[in-house]
Coordinates of C-alpha atoms in Angstrom, one line a residue:
M4 CA -59.6 24.1 225.5
L5 CA -63.1 25.2 224.8
N6 CA -63.9 28.6 223.5
K7 CA -67.4 29.5 224.5
F8 CA -67.1 32.8 222.7
A9 CA -66.5 31.0 219.4
A10 CA -70.2 30.5 218.7
T11 CA -73.5 32.3 219.3
L12 CA -74.8 31.3 222.7
I13 CA -78.5 30.6 223.4
T14 CA -80.1 30.0 226.8
V15 CA -82.6 27.1 227.1
T16 CA -84.9 26.9 230.1
A17 CA -86.6 23.6 231.0
A18 CA -90.0 23.6 232.6
S19 CA -89.7 20.1 234.1
A20 CA -87.4 18.8 236.8
F21 CA -83.8 19.0 235.5
F22 CA -80.2 18.6 236.6
F23 CA -78.5 21.6 238.2
A24 CA -78.4 21.2 241.9
C25 CA -76.3 23.8 243.8
S26 CA -76.2 24.1 247.5
D27 CA -76.9 27.4 249.1
D28 CA -74.4 26.5 251.8
S29 CA -71.2 26.8 249.8
N30 CA -69.0 26.0 252.9
S31 CA -70.7 22.6 253.4
S32 CA -68.6 19.6 252.6
G33 CA -71.7 17.8 251.2
P34 CA -75.1 18.3 249.6
A35 CA -77.6 20.5 251.4
D36 CA -81.4 20.3 251.4
D37 CA -81.9 23.8 249.9
T38 CA -80.9 24.3 246.3
S39 CA -80.7 27.1 243.8
V40 CA -79.8 27.3 240.1
E41 CA -77.7 29.6 238.0
S42 CA -76.9 29.6 234.3
S43 CA -73.4 29.2 232.8
S44 CA -70.6 31.0 234.6
S45 CA -67.1 30.6 233.4
S46 CA -65.6 30.6 229.9
R47 CA -63.8 27.4 228.9
H48 CA -60.9 26.8 226.8
S49 CA -60.5 23.6 224.9
E50 CA -59.9 23.0 221.3
L51 CA -58.2 19.7 220.9
D52 CA -56.3 19.4 217.7
P53 CA -56.4 16.0 216.0
E54 CA -53.3 16.9 214.1
S55 CA -51.2 18.0 217.1
S56 CA -48.4 15.8 218.3
S57 CA -49.0 13.7 221.4
T58 CA -45.9 11.6 221.5
S59 CA -44.6 10.8 225.0
S60 CA -41.6 12.9 226.0
S61 CA -39.9 13.4 229.3
S62 CA -38.2 16.5 230.7
S63 CA -34.4 16.4 230.5
S64 CA -34.1 18.2 233.7
A65 CA -32.5 16.2 236.5
D66 CA -34.5 18.0 239.1
G67 CA -36.5 17.1 237.2
G68 CA -77.2 11.3 249.1
S69 CA -79.1 13.1 246.4
L70 CA -80.3 16.6 246.2
P71 CA -83.9 17.5 245.7
A72 CA -85.0 17.5 242.0
M73 CA -85.2 21.0 240.5
T74 CA -88.5 22.3 239.2
S75 CA -86.8 24.5 236.6
S76 CA -83.4 25.3 235.5
S77 CA -81.4 27.0 232.8
F78 CA -78.1 26.3 231.0
T79 CA -76.1 27.6 228.1
L80 CA -75.8 26.0 224.7
S81 CA -73.7 26.8 221.7
S82 CA -73.4 25.3 218.2
S83 CA -69.7 25.1 218.3
R84 CA -68.1 21.7 217.6
H85 CA -64.7 20.8 218.7
S86 CA -62.4 18.0 217.5
G87 CA -60.6 15.4 219.5
L88 CA -57.1 14.6 220.5
D89 CA -54.5 12.8 218.5
P90 CA -56.1 9.5 217.4
E91 CA -52.7 7.8 217.7
S92 CA -52.8 8.3 221.5
S93 CA -56.4 7.0 221.8
S94 CA -57.2 4.8 224.8
S95 CA -59.9 4.5 227.4
S96 CA -57.9 2.3 229.7
V97 CA -57.8 2.8 233.5
T98 CA -54.5 2.6 235.2
V99 CA -54.3 2.0 239.0
S100 CA -51.4 2.3 241.4
S101 CA -48.8 -0.4 241.0
S102 CA -48.6 -0.8 244.8
S103 CA -51.2 -3.1 246.3
D104 CA -50.6 -1.2 249.6
S105 CA -51.4 2.2 248.0
P106 CA -54.5 4.0 249.4
Y107 CA -54.9 5.6 245.9
L108 CA -56.5 4.5 242.7
W109 CA -53.9 6.7 241.1
N110 CA -51.5 9.4 242.3
D111 CA -48.5 11.5 241.3
E112 CA -46.3 13.0 244.0
F113 CA -44.0 14.5 241.3
D114 CA -40.7 13.2 242.3
T115 CA -40.0 13.4 238.6
I116 CA -42.0 13.8 235.4
D117 CA -43.2 10.2 235.0
T118 CA -43.8 9.5 231.3
T119 CA -45.6 6.3 232.2
K120 CA -48.3 8.6 233.6
W121 CA -48.1 11.7 231.4
T122 CA -47.7 12.7 227.7
F123 CA -46.7 16.1 226.5
E124 CA -48.8 17.7 223.8
I125 CA -46.7 19.7 221.3
G126 CA -47.4 22.7 219.2
T127 CA -50.1 25.4 218.8
G128 CA -53.2 23.2 218.0
A129 CA -55.8 24.3 215.6
S130 CA -56.4 28.1 215.7
G131 CA -54.4 28.3 218.9
W132 CA -56.1 25.3 220.5
G133 CA -59.5 26.7 219.4
N134 CA -59.1 29.9 221.4
N135 CA -56.4 31.8 219.5
E136 CA -54.0 31.2 222.4
K137 CA -50.5 32.5 221.8
Q138 CA -48.2 29.9 223.3
Y139 CA -46.3 27.0 221.7
Y140 CA -46.4 23.9 223.9
T141 CA -43.1 22.0 224.3
A142 CA -41.8 19.0 226.1
R143 CA -38.6 20.9 227.1
S144 CA -37.3 21.2 230.6
E145 CA -37.5 25.0 230.2
N146 CA -41.3 24.6 230.2
A147 CA -41.9 21.6 232.5
Y148 CA -39.6 20.4 235.3
V149 CA -39.6 19.0 238.8
Q150 CA -37.7 20.6 241.6
D151 CA -38.0 19.6 245.3
G152 CA -41.0 17.4 244.7
I153 CA -43.0 20.2 242.9
L154 CA -44.0 20.1 239.2
H155 CA -43.4 23.5 237.6
I156 CA -45.3 24.3 234.4
R157 CA -43.6 27.4 233.1
A158 CA -44.9 29.9 230.5
K159 CA -42.1 32.0 229.0
K160 CA -41.8 35.0 226.7
E161 CA -39.6 33.8 223.8
D162 CA -39.7 33.4 220.1
Y163 CA -40.1 29.7 219.4
E164 CA -41.4 27.9 216.2
G165 CA -43.2 31.0 215.1
S166 CA -44.9 31.8 218.4
G167 CA -44.1 34.5 220.9
Y168 CA -44.5 32.4 224.0
T169 CA -43.9 28.8 225.2
S170 CA -45.5 26.7 227.8
A171 CA -46.4 23.0 228.5
R172 CA -49.5 20.9 228.4
M173 CA -49.4 17.4 230.0
I174 CA -52.2 14.8 229.7
T175 CA -52.8 11.3 231.0
K176 CA -54.8 10.2 228.0
G177 CA -54.1 6.5 227.2
K178 CA -52.3 6.1 230.5
F179 CA -54.9 6.8 233.1
S180 CA -58.6 7.5 233.1
F181 CA -61.4 6.7 235.6
T182 CA -65.1 7.0 236.4
Y183 CA -66.2 8.3 239.8
G184 CA -64.0 9.1 242.8
T185 CA -62.4 11.9 244.7
V186 CA -59.5 13.9 243.3
E187 CA -57.3 16.0 245.6
A188 CA -54.5 18.2 244.3
R189 CA -52.3 20.8 246.0
I190 CA -51.7 23.6 243.5
A191 CA -50.4 27.2 243.4
L192 CA -51.6 29.2 240.3
P193 CA -49.9 32.0 238.4
T194 CA -51.5 35.4 238.0
G195 CA -50.8 38.1 235.4
K196 CA -52.5 39.8 232.5
G197 CA -53.1 37.2 229.8
I198 CA -52.2 34.1 231.9
W199 CA -54.6 31.1 231.9
P200 CA -53.7 28.0 233.9
A201 CA -55.9 24.9 234.2
F202 CA -56.3 21.5 235.8
W203 CA -59.1 19.7 234.0
M204 CA -60.5 16.4 232.5
L205 CA -61.8 15.1 229.2
G206 CA -63.7 12.0 228.3
A207 CA -61.4 9.1 227.3
N208 CA -63.7 8.4 224.3
I209 CA -63.0 11.7 222.7
D210 CA -61.5 10.2 219.6
E211 CA -64.7 8.1 219.0
V212 CA -67.4 10.7 219.8
S213 CA -65.5 14.0 219.6
W214 CA -65.9 17.1 221.8
P215 CA -68.2 18.1 223.5
A216 CA -70.0 14.7 223.4
C217 CA -67.0 13.2 225.4
G218 CA -67.7 15.6 228.3
E219 CA -65.2 18.0 230.0
I220 CA -64.8 18.6 233.7
D221 CA -62.8 21.8 234.5
I222 CA -61.6 21.4 238.1
I223 CA -59.5 24.6 238.2
E224 CA -59.0 27.4 235.8
S225 CA -58.1 31.1 236.4
I226 CA -57.4 34.1 234.3
N227 CA -55.4 37.3 234.4
D228 CA -54.9 39.0 237.8
E229 CA -58.1 37.5 239.3
S230 CA -57.9 35.7 242.6
V231 CA -60.8 33.6 241.5
V232 CA -61.0 29.9 240.6
Y233 CA -63.6 28.7 238.1
G234 CA -65.1 25.2 238.0
T235 CA -67.2 24.2 234.9
N236 CA -68.8 21.2 233.1
H237 CA -69.1 20.9 229.3
W238 CA -71.1 18.3 227.4
Q239 CA -73.4 17.8 224.4
F240 CA -77.1 18.2 224.8
E241 CA -79.5 17.7 221.8
G242 CA -76.6 18.1 219.4
S243 CA -75.2 21.3 220.8
H244 CA -72.6 22.3 223.3
A245 CA -73.9 22.8 226.9
E246 CA -71.9 24.2 229.8
Y247 CA -72.5 25.0 233.5
G248 CA -70.1 26.6 235.9
N249 CA -69.5 28.5 239.1
N250 CA -66.5 30.2 240.9
T251 CA -65.0 31.1 244.2
G252 CA -65.9 34.8 243.7
D253 CA -69.7 34.2 243.9
F254 CA -71.1 30.7 244.6
H255 CA -74.7 31.5 245.2
G256 CA -73.9 34.5 247.4
A257 CA -70.9 33.0 249.1
K258 CA -67.4 34.1 248.4
K259 CA -64.0 32.7 249.2
E260 CA -61.1 35.2 249.7
L261 CA -58.3 33.4 248.0
D262 CA -54.7 34.1 247.1
I263 CA -54.4 31.7 244.3
T264 CA -50.6 32.2 244.0
Q265 CA -50.3 30.3 247.3
F266 CA -50.7 26.5 247.6
H267 CA -54.3 25.4 248.3
T268 CA -55.9 22.0 248.4
Y269 CA -58.4 21.6 245.5
K270 CA -60.9 18.7 245.6
L271 CA -63.3 17.1 243.1
T272 CA -65.9 14.7 244.3
W273 CA -67.7 12.7 241.6
D274 CA -70.3 10.0 241.9
E275 CA -73.4 8.7 240.1
K276 CA -75.4 11.7 241.3
I277 CA -73.2 14.8 241.9
I278 CA -70.0 16.5 240.7
A279 CA -68.7 19.0 243.2
M280 CA -65.5 21.1 243.5
Y281 CA -63.9 22.6 246.6
V282 CA -60.9 24.6 247.6
D283 CA -59.8 24.2 251.2
D284 CA -63.3 22.7 251.8
F285 CA -65.1 25.7 250.3
K286 CA -67.5 24.5 247.7
Y287 CA -67.3 26.6 244.5
H288 CA -69.2 24.4 242.0
E289 CA -71.8 21.6 241.9
I290 CA -73.9 19.9 239.3
S291 CA -76.4 17.0 239.5
I292 CA -75.8 14.3 236.9
E293 CA -78.3 11.8 238.4
N294 CA -80.1 9.6 235.8
N295 CA -78.2 11.5 233.0
A296 CA -80.3 14.6 233.7
G297 CA -79.9 17.2 230.9
G298 CA -78.0 14.8 228.7
T299 CA -75.1 14.4 231.1
D300 CA -74.4 10.8 230.3
A301 CA -70.9 11.8 229.4
F302 CA -70.1 12.2 233.0
H303 CA -70.8 8.5 233.8
K304 CA -67.8 7.5 231.6
P305 CA -64.0 7.5 232.1
Q306 CA -62.1 10.8 232.0
F307 CA -58.4 11.7 231.9
F308 CA -56.4 14.6 233.4
L309 CA -54.8 17.6 231.7
L310 CA -52.5 20.2 233.2
N311 CA -51.5 23.3 231.2
V312 CA -50.8 27.1 231.3
A313 CA -52.0 29.0 228.3
V314 CA -51.0 32.6 227.3
G315 CA -53.7 34.9 225.9
G316 CA -56.8 33.7 224.0
N317 CA -60.4 34.5 223.7
W318 CA -61.3 34.2 227.4
P319 CA -58.4 36.0 229.2
G320 CA -58.1 38.4 226.2
F321 CA -55.1 39.5 224.2
E322 CA -53.6 42.1 226.5
I323 CA -50.6 40.3 227.8
D324 CA -48.2 41.7 230.4
D325 CA -44.8 40.5 229.3
T326 CA -43.1 41.6 232.5
Q327 CA -44.7 38.6 234.3
F328 CA -42.6 36.0 232.5
P329 CA -41.5 33.4 233.3
N330 CA -44.7 32.6 235.2
E331 CA -45.5 29.2 236.6
M332 CA -48.2 26.8 237.9
L333 CA -46.9 24.7 240.7
V334 CA -48.3 21.2 241.5
D335 CA -47.3 19.4 244.6
Y336 CA -49.4 16.3 244.1
I337 CA -52.6 14.8 242.5
R338 CA -54.3 11.9 244.3
V339 CA -57.4 9.9 243.2
T340 CA -59.4 7.7 245.6
R341 CA -62.6 5.8 245.2

């Protein structure tokens, strides 16, 4: 996961029409006529280690319309360069539901951990997944299991393979990726000092072009004891890392009071013009990608899903409350439609 603190950040302002288009009406379910612009908001957390194991492994648990063009805008760039996932799991294929009667392009209702849909990443990654994170990711049922139709990704305090914590990181790379559509997921998030859950996406061509050129769409991430959800985009612009994000705590003056430990419906809408994110129909992030504005061509190509819970790191910080463990992210379902 990206560490935006890993490099010196610079802000670039464009004088001509550009690409960030954010509605002033954050409760609207679609684009509004009035728009405003903010610079980068949330930190991101993705170093992808090419040397990390990405072999498929299952849990052993048995229960187991366009917005107006902007006249000026700003965004954040950094010079950091991040590596890709394991080349051996490389694929840009798109998998669709096996049922011709399914209303979904792809979905997982989590009756079990389906290894035809998900792969576990194993280990600590390079420099703690690029962010000095403290967990060791496993494929054990102690860290990922299904109970009563709910996926549990569990972070634990334990000594394991030289790390002080364990957790799980699941990806659909090589098994499902897509371009454009609507994603709905019902998720409950953990809180606690040092905890860092995320539901996000990466470009399926990451092994060919590396990060950030592949693009990254962070649908949900939260940190520490905050009841705030962040949505962020990362990509490459003129050879450097660019990012733009917003959150439920302040989306252009609007705020969503949110208990993230309870289940909420999170939604991503993605088409040729706009990427937007909602929680219970409250919009908390929006970016215009029309005509590849601002070098956003990466967001017109297939992306795959990731689910993980990190412990510690450059963004949440290194103060970790060990009394919270075990601490879990719960996922009821993920559904993708065109």
